[in-house]
C-alpha cells in the first residue's frame, strides 16, 4: 500500500491518497475547527458549573433556613438542567438532519482502475511537482496536485496501479484474464 499526503484535489481540497492493488482511495483531510462542537462543549461545561454552584448555593440556603430562596434556587437549578438536556437534544437532532440531507463536506471515496477513463500528467514545478488529471468513466474530472518530491511518487503509484503484476517465475502467464 502506498500513501501520499499533502495532495490538493480539485474539487475536494487537501486529501490523502492511498493506493492499494488496482484502486486508489481519496480521503479528505479535516481542516479547521469544529465550532459547533466547541460551542456545545463550552455550553455543557458552563451548565455543569452552574449546576454545581446552584447545588452548593442550595445547601447554604438550606442551612440558613431561607425558604423563598430555596424555591427560587430549585427552579433555577431545574431550568439549567432542562436547558442542558435541550441543547444536547438539539445538537443530536442537527447531526441527524445533516446526515439525512447530506453533508457539504467532501466524502472519502475509492476509485478502481475500471472506473478510470484516462490520466494526463503535467509537471507543475522544477522540483518534481506533478498534476494528475484523472478522467472518470462517468465523465467527471479530478485534478490531483502534489509539490516537490511527491510528484514522482504519485506518478509511480498510478503506473503500478495500471500495470498488471508480472507473473512470478514458473507461472504460466494469464492472457486476457483479469
PDB file of C-alpha atoms in Angstrom:
ATOM      1  CA  UNK A   1       0.000   0.000   0.000  1.00  0.00           C
ATOM      2  CA  UNK A   2       1.267   3.430  -0.957  1.00  0.00           C
ATOM      3  CA  UNK A   3       0.028   6.518   0.881  1.00  0.00           C
ATOM      4  CA  UNK A   4       0.660  10.063  -0.334  1.00  0.00           C
ATOM      5  CA  UNK A   5      -0.219  13.018   1.904  1.00  0.00           C
ATOM      6  CA  UNK A   6      -0.390  16.711   1.118  1.00  0.00           C
ATOM      7  CA  UNK A   7      -2.281  16.282  -2.162  1.00  0.00           C
ATOM      8  CA  UNK A   8      -4.518  19.117  -3.352  1.00  0.00           C
ATOM      9  CA  UNK A   9      -7.611  17.819  -5.128  1.00  0.00           C
ATOM     10  CA  UNK A  10      -9.862  19.895  -7.367  1.00  0.00           C
ATOM     11  CA  UNK A  11     -12.631  19.517  -6.280  1.00  0.00           C
ATOM     12  CA  UNK A  12     -12.081  18.461  -2.698  1.00  0.00           C
ATOM     13  CA  UNK A  13      -9.237  20.467  -1.193  1.00  0.00           C
ATOM     14  CA  UNK A  14      -6.478  18.794   0.807  1.00  0.00           C
ATOM     15  CA  UNK A  15      -6.621  14.977   0.616  1.00  0.00           C
ATOM     16  CA  UNK A  16      -4.584  11.857   1.316  1.00  0.00           C
ATOM     17  CA  UNK A  17      -4.286   9.258  -1.455  1.00  0.00           C
ATOM     18  CA  UNK A  18      -3.951   5.555  -0.661  1.00  0.00           C
ATOM     19  CA  UNK A  19      -3.054   3.168  -3.482  1.00  0.00           C
ATOM     20  CA  UNK A  20      -3.809  -0.500  -2.997  1.00  0.00           C
ATOM     21  CA  UNK A  21      -3.906  -3.229  -5.683  1.00  0.00           C
ATOM     22  CA  UNK A  22      -5.913  -1.851  -8.613  1.00  0.00           C
ATOM     23  CA  UNK A  23      -7.669   1.033  -6.877  1.00  0.00           C
ATOM     24  CA  UNK A  24      -6.955   4.215  -5.003  1.00  0.00           C
ATOM     25  CA  UNK A  25      -8.785   5.964  -2.175  1.00  0.00           C
ATOM     26  CA  UNK A  26      -9.224   9.716  -1.808  1.00  0.00           C
ATOM     27  CA  UNK A  27      -9.604  10.683   1.861  1.00  0.00           C
ATOM     28  CA  UNK A  28     -10.267  14.391   2.614  1.00  0.00           C
ATOM     29  CA  UNK A  29      -8.127  15.894   5.350  1.00  0.00           C
ATOM     30  CA  UNK A  30     -10.200  17.506   8.094  1.00  0.00           C
ATOM     31  CA  UNK A  31      -9.120  21.116   8.490  1.00  0.00           C
ATOM     32  CA  UNK A  32     -10.182  23.904  10.767  1.00  0.00           C
ATOM     33  CA  UNK A  33     -12.141  23.943  13.976  1.00  0.00           C
ATOM     34  CA  UNK A  34     -15.439  22.250  14.636  1.00  0.00           C
ATOM     35  CA  UNK A  35     -17.079  25.383  16.055  1.00  0.00           C
ATOM     36  CA  UNK A  36     -20.375  23.679  16.822  1.00  0.00           C
ATOM     37  CA  UNK A  37     -18.579  21.052  18.912  1.00  0.00           C
ATOM     38  CA  UNK A  38     -16.537  23.680  20.727  1.00  0.00           C
ATOM     39  CA  UNK A  39     -19.663  25.751  21.427  1.00  0.00           C
ATOM     40  CA  UNK A  40     -21.596  22.758  22.739  1.00  0.00           C
ATOM     41  CA  UNK A  41     -18.681  21.624  24.894  1.00  0.00           C
ATOM     42  CA  UNK A  42     -18.315  25.130  26.334  1.00  0.00           C
ATOM     43  CA  UNK A  43     -22.057  25.354  26.963  1.00  0.00           C
ATOM     44  CA  UNK A  44     -22.003  21.941  28.650  1.00  0.00           C
ATOM     45  CA  UNK A  45     -19.117  22.948  30.921  1.00  0.00           C
ATOM     46  CA  UNK A  46     -20.885  26.210  31.783  1.00  0.00           C
ATOM     47  CA  UNK A  47     -24.089  24.332  32.649  1.00  0.00           C
ATOM     48  CA  UNK A  48     -22.148  21.822  34.748  1.00  0.00           C
ATOM     49  CA  UNK A  49     -20.509  24.638  36.704  1.00  0.00           C
ATOM     50  CA  UNK A  50     -23.885  26.364  37.102  1.00  0.00           C
ATOM     51  CA  UNK A  51     -25.490  23.168  38.384  1.00  0.00           C
ATOM     52  CA  UNK A  52     -22.652  22.514  40.860  1.00  0.00           C
ATOM     53  CA  UNK A  53     -22.704  26.097  42.126  1.00  0.00           C
ATOM     54  CA  UNK A  54     -26.507  26.056  42.422  1.00  0.00           C
ATOM     55  CA  UNK A  55     -26.309  22.788  44.326  1.00  0.00           C
ATOM     56  CA  UNK A  56     -23.779  24.322  46.726  1.00  0.00           C
ATOM     57  CA  UNK A  57     -25.795  27.521  46.973  1.00  0.00           C
ATOM     58  CA  UNK A  58     -28.896  25.446  47.731  1.00  0.00           C
ATOM     59  CA  UNK A  59     -27.025  23.705  50.557  1.00  0.00           C
ATOM     60  CA  UNK A  60     -26.058  27.059  52.096  1.00  0.00           C
ATOM     61  CA  UNK A  61     -29.614  28.405  51.718  1.00  0.00           C
ATOM     62  CA  UNK A  62     -30.994  25.246  53.372  1.00  0.00           C
ATOM     63  CA  UNK A  63     -28.690  25.687  56.363  1.00  0.00           C
ATOM     64  CA  UNK A  64     -29.770  29.343  56.672  1.00  0.00           C
ATOM     65  CA  UNK A  65     -33.471  28.337  56.516  1.00  0.00           C
ATOM     66  CA  UNK A  66     -34.386  30.810  53.751  1.00  0.00           C
ATOM     67  CA  UNK A  67     -37.423  29.079  52.201  1.00  0.00           C
ATOM     68  CA  UNK A  68     -38.130  31.632  49.443  1.00  0.00           C
ATOM     69  CA  UNK A  69     -34.558  31.481  48.177  1.00  0.00           C
ATOM     70  CA  UNK A  70     -34.664  27.686  48.326  1.00  0.00           C
ATOM     71  CA  UNK A  71     -37.645  27.641  45.946  1.00  0.00           C
ATOM     72  CA  UNK A  72     -36.020  30.139  43.560  1.00  0.00           C
ATOM     73  CA  UNK A  73     -32.771  28.163  43.636  1.00  0.00           C
ATOM     74  CA  UNK A  74     -34.599  24.900  42.884  1.00  0.00           C
ATOM     75  CA  UNK A  75     -36.458  26.485  39.951  1.00  0.00           C
ATOM     76  CA  UNK A  76     -33.212  27.905  38.562  1.00  0.00           C
ATOM     77  CA  UNK A  77     -31.404  24.577  39.119  1.00  0.00           C
ATOM     78  CA  UNK A  78     -34.026  22.583  37.186  1.00  0.00           C
ATOM     79  CA  UNK A  79     -34.164  25.260  34.478  1.00  0.00           C
ATOM     80  CA  UNK A  80     -30.404  24.900  33.913  1.00  0.00           C
ATOM     81  CA  UNK A  81     -30.727  21.132  33.905  1.00  0.00           C
ATOM     82  CA  UNK A  82     -33.568  21.324  31.354  1.00  0.00           C
ATOM     83  CA  UNK A  83     -31.589  23.725  29.148  1.00  0.00           C
ATOM     84  CA  UNK A  84     -28.585  21.389  29.148  1.00  0.00           C
ATOM     85  CA  UNK A  85     -30.832  18.460  28.122  1.00  0.00           C
ATOM     86  CA  UNK A  86     -32.486  20.595  25.446  1.00  0.00           C
ATOM     87  CA  UNK A  87     -29.136  21.720  23.994  1.00  0.00           C
ATOM     88  CA  UNK A  88     -27.943  18.106  23.869  1.00  0.00           C
ATOM     89  CA  UNK A  89     -31.133  17.028  22.093  1.00  0.00           C
ATOM     90  CA  UNK A  90     -30.831  19.906  19.581  1.00  0.00           C
ATOM     91  CA  UNK A  91     -27.199  19.006  18.867  1.00  0.00           C
ATOM     92  CA  UNK A  92     -28.170  15.385  18.231  1.00  0.00           C
ATOM     93  CA  UNK A  93     -31.096  16.441  16.050  1.00  0.00           C
ATOM     94  CA  UNK A  94     -28.910  18.772  13.957  1.00  0.00           C
ATOM     95  CA  UNK A  95     -26.452  15.911  13.336  1.00  0.00           C
ATOM     96  CA  UNK A  96     -29.326  13.683  12.195  1.00  0.00           C
ATOM     97  CA  UNK A  97     -30.692  16.346   9.841  1.00  0.00           C
ATOM     98  CA  UNK A  98     -27.262  16.964   8.280  1.00  0.00           C
ATOM     99  CA  UNK A  99     -26.751  13.216   7.819  1.00  0.00           C
ATOM    100  CA  UNK A 100     -30.231  12.810   6.288  1.00  0.00           C
ATOM    101  CA  UNK A 101     -29.902  15.610   3.726  1.00  0.00           C
ATOM    102  CA  UNK A 102     -26.219  15.033   3.053  1.00  0.00           C
ATOM    103  CA  UNK A 103     -23.192  16.976   4.061  1.00  0.00           C
ATOM    104  CA  UNK A 104     -21.376  19.621   2.040  1.00  0.00           C
ATOM    105  CA  UNK A 105     -18.078  18.150   3.204  1.00  0.00           C
ATOM    106  CA  UNK A 106     -16.221  16.069   0.638  1.00  0.00           C
ATOM    107  CA  UNK A 107     -16.547  12.379   1.369  1.00  0.00           C
ATOM    108  CA  UNK A 108     -13.974   9.612   1.226  1.00  0.00           C
ATOM    109  CA  UNK A 109     -14.260   7.532  -1.939  1.00  0.00           C
ATOM    110  CA  UNK A 110     -12.448   4.711  -3.714  1.00  0.00           C
ATOM    111  CA  UNK A 111     -11.876   4.544  -7.457  1.00  0.00           C
ATOM    112  CA  UNK A 112     -10.998   1.276  -9.212  1.00  0.00           C
ATOM    113  CA  UNK A 113      -8.975   1.028 -12.435  1.00  0.00           C
ATOM    114  CA  UNK A 114     -12.102   0.049 -14.369  1.00  0.00           C
ATOM    115  CA  UNK A 115     -13.746   3.357 -13.412  1.00  0.00           C
ATOM    116  CA  UNK A 116     -10.893   5.475 -14.828  1.00  0.00           C
ATOM    117  CA  UNK A 117     -11.103   6.563 -18.483  1.00  0.00           C
ATOM    118  CA  UNK A 118      -7.650   8.156 -18.562  1.00  0.00           C
ATOM    119  CA  UNK A 119      -4.960  10.147 -16.780  1.00  0.00           C
ATOM    120  CA  UNK A 120      -2.981  13.111 -18.031  1.00  0.00           C
ATOM    121  CA  UNK A 121       0.200  14.224 -16.248  1.00  0.00           C
ATOM    122  CA  UNK A 122       1.629  17.725 -16.105  1.00  0.00           C
ATOM    123  CA  UNK A 123       4.789  18.851 -14.284  1.00  0.00           C
ATOM    124  CA  UNK A 124       3.993  21.870 -12.106  1.00  0.00           C
ATOM    125  CA  UNK A 125       7.417  22.854 -10.769  1.00  0.00           C
ATOM    126  CA  UNK A 126      11.121  22.116 -11.456  1.00  0.00           C
ATOM    127  CA  UNK A 127      11.454  20.206  -8.155  1.00  0.00           C
ATOM    128  CA  UNK A 128       9.198  17.432  -9.455  1.00  0.00           C
ATOM    129  CA  UNK A 129       5.725  18.668  -8.570  1.00  0.00           C
ATOM    130  CA  UNK A 130       3.032  16.930 -10.573  1.00  0.00           C
ATOM    131  CA  UNK A 131      -0.633  17.425 -11.508  1.00  0.00           C
ATOM    132  CA  UNK A 132      -2.520  14.287 -12.481  1.00  0.00           C
ATOM    133  CA  UNK A 133      -5.828  14.941 -14.210  1.00  0.00           C
ATOM    134  CA  UNK A 134      -7.954  11.820 -13.708  1.00  0.00           C
ATOM    135  CA  UNK A 135     -10.948  11.404 -16.015  1.00  0.00           C
ATOM    136  CA  UNK A 136     -13.510   9.026 -14.544  1.00  0.00           C
ATOM    137  CA  UNK A 137     -15.612   6.684 -16.682  1.00  0.00           C
ATOM    138  CA  UNK A 138     -18.729   8.755 -15.904  1.00  0.00           C
ATOM    139  CA  UNK A 139     -17.079  11.893 -17.328  1.00  0.00           C
ATOM    140  CA  UNK A 140     -16.146  13.602 -14.048  1.00  0.00           C
ATOM    141  CA  UNK A 141     -12.644  15.050 -13.777  1.00  0.00           C
ATOM    142  CA  UNK A 142     -10.453  15.223 -10.655  1.00  0.00           C
ATOM    143  CA  UNK A 143      -7.144  17.096 -10.612  1.00  0.00           C
ATOM    144  CA  UNK A 144      -4.626  15.857  -8.058  1.00  0.00           C
ATOM    145  CA  UNK A 145      -1.625  18.130  -7.449  1.00  0.00           C
ATOM    146  CA  UNK A 146       1.460  17.430  -5.333  1.00  0.00           C
ATOM    147  CA  UNK A 147       4.589  19.513  -4.898  1.00  0.00           C
ATOM    148  CA  UNK A 148       8.250  18.579  -4.894  1.00  0.00           C
ATOM    149  CA  UNK A 149       9.482  15.036  -4.422  1.00  0.00           C
ATOM    150  CA  UNK A 150       5.974  13.639  -4.014  1.00  0.00           C
ATOM    151  CA  UNK A 151       5.382  14.123  -7.776  1.00  0.00           C
ATOM    152  CA  UNK A 152       7.417  11.132  -8.976  1.00  0.00           C
ATOM    153  CA  UNK A 153       5.896   9.032  -6.182  1.00  0.00           C
ATOM    154  CA  UNK A 154       2.390   9.915  -7.402  1.00  0.00           C
ATOM    155  CA  UNK A 155       3.329   9.008 -10.976  1.00  0.00           C
ATOM    156  CA  UNK A 156       4.831   5.664  -9.878  1.00  0.00           C
ATOM    157  CA  UNK A 157       1.773   4.836  -7.775  1.00  0.00           C
ATOM    158  CA  UNK A 158      -0.557   5.385 -10.735  1.00  0.00           C
ATOM    159  CA  UNK A 159       1.831   3.486 -13.008  1.00  0.00           C
ATOM    160  CA  UNK A 160       1.836   0.456 -10.654  1.00  0.00           C
ATOM    161  CA  UNK A 161      -1.932   0.614 -10.375  1.00  0.00           C
ATOM    162  CA  UNK A 162      -2.419   0.421 -14.156  1.00  0.00           C
ATOM    163  CA  UNK A 163       0.232  -2.182 -14.928  1.00  0.00           C
ATOM    164  CA  UNK A 164      -0.762  -5.767 -14.245  1.00  0.00           C
ATOM    165  CA  UNK A 165       1.589  -7.597 -11.933  1.00  0.00           C
ATOM    166  CA  UNK A 166       4.278  -9.522 -13.788  1.00  0.00           C
ATOM    167  CA  UNK A 167       3.915 -13.293 -13.439  1.00  0.00           C
ATOM    168  CA  UNK A 168       6.251 -14.948 -10.978  1.00  0.00           C
ATOM    169  CA  UNK A 169       8.929 -17.318 -12.195  1.00  0.00           C
ATOM    170  CA  UNK A 170       7.450 -20.686 -13.105  1.00  0.00           C
ATOM    171  CA  UNK A 171       3.867 -19.468 -13.532  1.00  0.00           C
ATOM    172  CA  UNK A 172       2.144 -19.534 -16.875  1.00  0.00           C
ATOM    173  CA  UNK A 173       1.014 -16.060 -17.971  1.00  0.00           C
ATOM    174  CA  UNK A 174      -2.736 -15.494 -17.858  1.00  0.00           C
ATOM    175  CA  UNK A 175      -3.590 -13.675 -21.088  1.00  0.00           C
ATOM    176  CA  UNK A 176      -6.944 -11.993 -21.305  1.00  0.00           C
ATOM    177  CA  UNK A 177      -7.939 -12.925 -17.737  1.00  0.00           C
ATOM    178  CA  UNK A 178      -8.256 -10.211 -15.107  1.00  0.00           C
TER     179      UNK A 178
END
